[in-house]
Structures are given as structure tokens and as C-alpha cells.
Tab-separated table of C-alpha atoms in Angstrom:
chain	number	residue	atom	x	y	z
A	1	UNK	CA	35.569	2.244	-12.233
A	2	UNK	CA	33.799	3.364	-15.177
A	3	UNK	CA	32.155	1.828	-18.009
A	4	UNK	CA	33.846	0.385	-20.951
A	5	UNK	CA	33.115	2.109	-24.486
A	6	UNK	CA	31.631	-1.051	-26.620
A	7	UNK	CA	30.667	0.981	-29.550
A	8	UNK	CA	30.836	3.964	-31.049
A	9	UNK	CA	28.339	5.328	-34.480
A	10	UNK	CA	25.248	6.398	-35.324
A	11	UNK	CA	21.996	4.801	-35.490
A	12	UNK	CA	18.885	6.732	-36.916
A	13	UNK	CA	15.667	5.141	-36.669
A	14	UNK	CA	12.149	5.717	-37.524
A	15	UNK	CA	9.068	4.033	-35.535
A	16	UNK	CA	6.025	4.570	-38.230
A	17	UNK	CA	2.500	4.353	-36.711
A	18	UNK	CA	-0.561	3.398	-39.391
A	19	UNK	CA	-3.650	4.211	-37.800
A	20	UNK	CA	-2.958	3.837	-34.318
A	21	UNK	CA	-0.884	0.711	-34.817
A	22	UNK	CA	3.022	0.573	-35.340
A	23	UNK	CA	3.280	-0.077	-39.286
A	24	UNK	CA	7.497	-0.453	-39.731
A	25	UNK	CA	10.373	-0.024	-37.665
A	26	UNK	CA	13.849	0.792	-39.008
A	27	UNK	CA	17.422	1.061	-37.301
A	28	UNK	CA	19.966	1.977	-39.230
A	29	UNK	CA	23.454	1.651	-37.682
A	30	UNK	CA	26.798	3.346	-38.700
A	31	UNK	CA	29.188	1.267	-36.627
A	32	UNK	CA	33.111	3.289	-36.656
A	33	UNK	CA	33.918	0.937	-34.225
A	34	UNK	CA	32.879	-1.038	-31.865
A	35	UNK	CA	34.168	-4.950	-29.931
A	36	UNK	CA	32.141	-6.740	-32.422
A	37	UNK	CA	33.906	-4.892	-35.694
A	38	UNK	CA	32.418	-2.280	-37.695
A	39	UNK	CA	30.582	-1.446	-40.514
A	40	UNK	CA	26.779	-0.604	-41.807
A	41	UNK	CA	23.623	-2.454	-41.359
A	42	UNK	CA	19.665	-2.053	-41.375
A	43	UNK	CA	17.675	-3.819	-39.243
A	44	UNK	CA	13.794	-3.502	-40.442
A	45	UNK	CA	10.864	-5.023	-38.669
A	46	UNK	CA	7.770	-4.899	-41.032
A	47	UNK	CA	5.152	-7.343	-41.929
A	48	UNK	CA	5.547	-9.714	-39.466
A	49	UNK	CA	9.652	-9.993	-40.765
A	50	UNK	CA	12.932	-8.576	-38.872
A	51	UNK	CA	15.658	-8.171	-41.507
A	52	UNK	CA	19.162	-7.790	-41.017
A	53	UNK	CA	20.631	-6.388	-43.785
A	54	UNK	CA	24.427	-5.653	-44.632
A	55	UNK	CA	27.900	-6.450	-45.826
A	56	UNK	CA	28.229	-8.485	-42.787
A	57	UNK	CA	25.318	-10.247	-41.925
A	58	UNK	CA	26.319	-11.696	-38.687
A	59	UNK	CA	27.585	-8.233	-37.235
A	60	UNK	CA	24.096	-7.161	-38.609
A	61	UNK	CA	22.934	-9.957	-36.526
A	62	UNK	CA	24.477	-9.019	-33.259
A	63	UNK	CA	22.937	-5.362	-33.423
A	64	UNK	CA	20.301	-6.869	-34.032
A	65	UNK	CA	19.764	-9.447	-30.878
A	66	UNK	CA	22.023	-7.020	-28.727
A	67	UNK	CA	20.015	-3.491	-29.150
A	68	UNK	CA	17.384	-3.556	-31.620
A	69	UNK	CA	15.271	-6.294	-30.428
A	70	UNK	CA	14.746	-4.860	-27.142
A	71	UNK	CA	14.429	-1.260	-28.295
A	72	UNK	CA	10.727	0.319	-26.726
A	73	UNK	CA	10.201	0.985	-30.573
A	74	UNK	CA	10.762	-3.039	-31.380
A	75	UNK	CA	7.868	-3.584	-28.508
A	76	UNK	CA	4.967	-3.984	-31.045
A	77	UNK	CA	6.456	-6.378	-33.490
A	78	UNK	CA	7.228	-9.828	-33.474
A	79	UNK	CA	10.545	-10.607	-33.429
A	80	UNK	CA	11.015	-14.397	-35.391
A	81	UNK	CA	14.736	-15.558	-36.681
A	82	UNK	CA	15.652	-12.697	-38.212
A	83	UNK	CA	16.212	-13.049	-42.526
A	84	UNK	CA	19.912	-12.448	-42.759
A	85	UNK	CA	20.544	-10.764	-45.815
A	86	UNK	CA	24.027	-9.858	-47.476
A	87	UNK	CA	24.130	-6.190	-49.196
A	88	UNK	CA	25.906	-3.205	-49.243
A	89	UNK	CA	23.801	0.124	-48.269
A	90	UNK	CA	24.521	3.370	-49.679
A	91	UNK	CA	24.090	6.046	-47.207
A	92	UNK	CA	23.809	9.800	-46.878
A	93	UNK	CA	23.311	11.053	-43.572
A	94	UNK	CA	23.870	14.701	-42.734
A	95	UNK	CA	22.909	16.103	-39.283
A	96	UNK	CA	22.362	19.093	-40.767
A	97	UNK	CA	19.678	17.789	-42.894
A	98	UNK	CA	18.214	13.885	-42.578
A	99	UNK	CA	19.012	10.619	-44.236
A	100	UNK	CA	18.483	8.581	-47.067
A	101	UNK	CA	19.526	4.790	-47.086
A	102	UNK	CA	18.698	2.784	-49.696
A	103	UNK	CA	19.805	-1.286	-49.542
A	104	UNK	CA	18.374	-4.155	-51.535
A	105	UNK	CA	14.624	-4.010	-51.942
A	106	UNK	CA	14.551	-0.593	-49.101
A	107	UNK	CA	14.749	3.429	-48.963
A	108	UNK	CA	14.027	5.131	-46.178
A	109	UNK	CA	14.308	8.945	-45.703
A	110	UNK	CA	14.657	10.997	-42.732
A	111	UNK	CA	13.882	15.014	-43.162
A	112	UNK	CA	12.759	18.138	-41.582
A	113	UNK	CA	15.231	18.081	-38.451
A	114	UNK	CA	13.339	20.210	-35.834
A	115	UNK	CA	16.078	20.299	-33.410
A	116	UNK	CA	19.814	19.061	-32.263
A	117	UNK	CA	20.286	18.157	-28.919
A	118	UNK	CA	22.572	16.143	-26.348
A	119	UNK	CA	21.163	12.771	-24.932
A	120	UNK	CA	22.966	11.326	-22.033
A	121	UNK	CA	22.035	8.136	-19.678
A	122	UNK	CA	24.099	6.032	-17.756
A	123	UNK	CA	21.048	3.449	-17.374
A	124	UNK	CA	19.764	2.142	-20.023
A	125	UNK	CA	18.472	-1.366	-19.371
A	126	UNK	CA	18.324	-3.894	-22.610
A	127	UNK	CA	17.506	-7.602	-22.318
A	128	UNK	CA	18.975	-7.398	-18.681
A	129	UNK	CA	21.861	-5.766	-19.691
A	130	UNK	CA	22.312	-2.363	-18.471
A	131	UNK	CA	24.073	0.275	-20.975
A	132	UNK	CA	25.198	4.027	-21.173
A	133	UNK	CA	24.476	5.889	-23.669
A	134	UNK	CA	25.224	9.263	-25.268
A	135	UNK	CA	24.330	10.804	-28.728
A	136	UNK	CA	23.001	14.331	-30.317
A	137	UNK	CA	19.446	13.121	-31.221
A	138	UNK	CA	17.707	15.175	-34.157
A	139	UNK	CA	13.931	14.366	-34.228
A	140	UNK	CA	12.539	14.615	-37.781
A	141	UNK	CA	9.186	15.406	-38.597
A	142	UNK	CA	9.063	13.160	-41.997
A	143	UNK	CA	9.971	10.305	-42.647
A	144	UNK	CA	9.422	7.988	-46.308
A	145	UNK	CA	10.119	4.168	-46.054
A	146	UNK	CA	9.545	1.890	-49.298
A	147	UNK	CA	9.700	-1.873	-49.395
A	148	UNK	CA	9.999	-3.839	-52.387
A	149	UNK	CA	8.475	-0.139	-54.191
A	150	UNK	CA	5.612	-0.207	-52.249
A	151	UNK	CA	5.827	2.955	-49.899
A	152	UNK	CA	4.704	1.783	-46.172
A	153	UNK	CA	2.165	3.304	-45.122
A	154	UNK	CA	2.554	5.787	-41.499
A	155	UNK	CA	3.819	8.295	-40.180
A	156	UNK	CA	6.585	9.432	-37.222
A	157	UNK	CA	4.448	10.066	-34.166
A	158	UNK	CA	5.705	14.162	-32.880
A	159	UNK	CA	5.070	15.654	-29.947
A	160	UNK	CA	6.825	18.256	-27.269
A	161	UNK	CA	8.169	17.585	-23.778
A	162	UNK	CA	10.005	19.543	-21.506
A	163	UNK	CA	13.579	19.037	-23.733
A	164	UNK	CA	11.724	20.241	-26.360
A	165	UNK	CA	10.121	18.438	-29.890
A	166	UNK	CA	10.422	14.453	-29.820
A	167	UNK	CA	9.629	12.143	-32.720
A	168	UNK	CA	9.889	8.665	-33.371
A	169	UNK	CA	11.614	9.263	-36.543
A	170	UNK	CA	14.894	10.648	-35.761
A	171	UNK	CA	19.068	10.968	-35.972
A	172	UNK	CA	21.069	9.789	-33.217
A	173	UNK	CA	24.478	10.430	-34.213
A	174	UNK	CA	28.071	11.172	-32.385
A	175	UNK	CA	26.319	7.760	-30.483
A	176	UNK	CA	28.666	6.219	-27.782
A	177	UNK	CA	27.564	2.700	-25.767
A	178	UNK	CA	29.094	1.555	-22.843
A	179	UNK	CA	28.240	-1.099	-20.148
């Protein structure tokens, strides 16, 4: 039998590194649907916070403990009760050419795609839960995060492998999770 679809989106991210050491992490997800609902939220783990924001905090929430916490990138940080916090982000995200969200006190911009590929896995193993997952992931080779107008200081970490370039700050969308 296979696996059941759970969600279906996007979900950009950027890991930045400040030197040597992880400075910010930011997941963005575009939920179209999924068995919790849909709908937008960014989940930002900076200085020594994890913030949920979003029209709907407590869908926010479950990304949040579901995924995001137990993302590699999320691996550096410390992960206290996240701050819950109710707003509406406004969102451009083009595949063609990066993302800009901007939500309560936070931009973040994604640029300079350096390629579009397919990612496929049918075992993908988060907080004991084992997931498939398939997206095009776009690697981008900038990437600009502000807090409260302070701009966070890093910077994506790129590099090649076999598939080609790979960077911590990139698109994932046409994203499908199953388990």
C-alpha cells in the first residue's frame, strides 16, 4: 500500500552560518493543503528564540513540532516553547527568481537561483516518524534576513555535489509529504 499524501506546499528555507556558527534559521511554509488545514507560516529560530508566526498560530505550531524542529538545519539551535505569534505574511515567491517574505518584525529574501531540480525520498526520518518527500529544490546563492531592522548577520553555506550546486538557502516548492 502506499503512503498517504499529508501535505502538499512549499517551504523555502535558509540556514545562515556567522563565522563558522549557525546565526538564523528560517522555514517558510506555503501550506495548499494539507490534514492539519492550510495556510502560511514562518517558523524562525534566532537568538536563542523559535517563532511561529502566522494567521493561525497553532497550525504554525504543528509545522513547527512536526517538521521544523527536527530539520538537520534546526540541529544547532535550541529549541524552547516556541513564541506563538498571530500575523499575516505577505509573500512573493517565484521559482523563477527567489522570495521575499516579510511578517511582523521579519524580511527575509531568497535570490540568485543557481539551479531547478527534482528531489525525491521515500525515507525521510523526523522525530521517529518516517516521511516521503518530493519537491523541485532551487538553491540560492543569497540570502538577506532582518529582525526587528537589524539585518542578521551570515551567509547561505554553497557548495557542489554530484546533483550539482547545493545551498542552505534555498526554494523547495511543488513540495509533497507523505508517511
Amino acid at each position: 500500500m502506499g503512503k498517504k499524501v499529508i501535505l502538499v506546499g512549499a517551504n523555502p528555507a535558509v540556514l545562515l552560518q556567522h563565522s563558522g556558527d549557525p546565526s538564523a534559521f528560517a522555514s517558510l511554509w506555503r501550506v495548499e493543503w494539507s490534514e492539519r488545514g492550510s495556510g502560511d507560516a514562518l517558523i524562525l529560530c534566532h537568538a536563542h528564540r523559535v517563532r511561529v508566526l502566522g494567521p493561525d498560530p497553532e497550525f504554525g505550531l504543528w509545522l513547527a513540532e512536526t517538521f521544523v524542529r527536527h530539520f538537520p538545519e534546526a540541529s544547532g539551535f535550541e529549541w524552547p516553547d516556541p513564541i506563538l505569534e498571530k500575523a499575516e505574511p505577505e509573500i512573493w515567491l517565484d521559482p523563477g527568481r527567489g522570495l521575499t517574505v516579510s511578517v511582523s518584525d521579519i524580511t527575509l529574501e531568497l535570490a540568485d537561483i543557481l539551479d531547478r531540480r527534482l528531489f525525491h525520498t521515500d525515507r525521510l526520518e523526523l522525530g521517529g516518524v518516517e516521511y516521503g518527500l518530493t519537491h523541485v529544490y532551487a538553491p540560492c546563492a543569497r540570502a538577506h534576513l532582518t529582525v526587528g531592522r537589524a539585518t542578521v548577520p551570515g551567509v547561505p553555506i554553497c557548495h557542489s555535489d554530484e546533483a550539482g550546486p547545493v545551498s542552505s538557502a534555498f526554494l523547495a516548492v511543488a513540495e509533497t509529504w507523505c508517511r
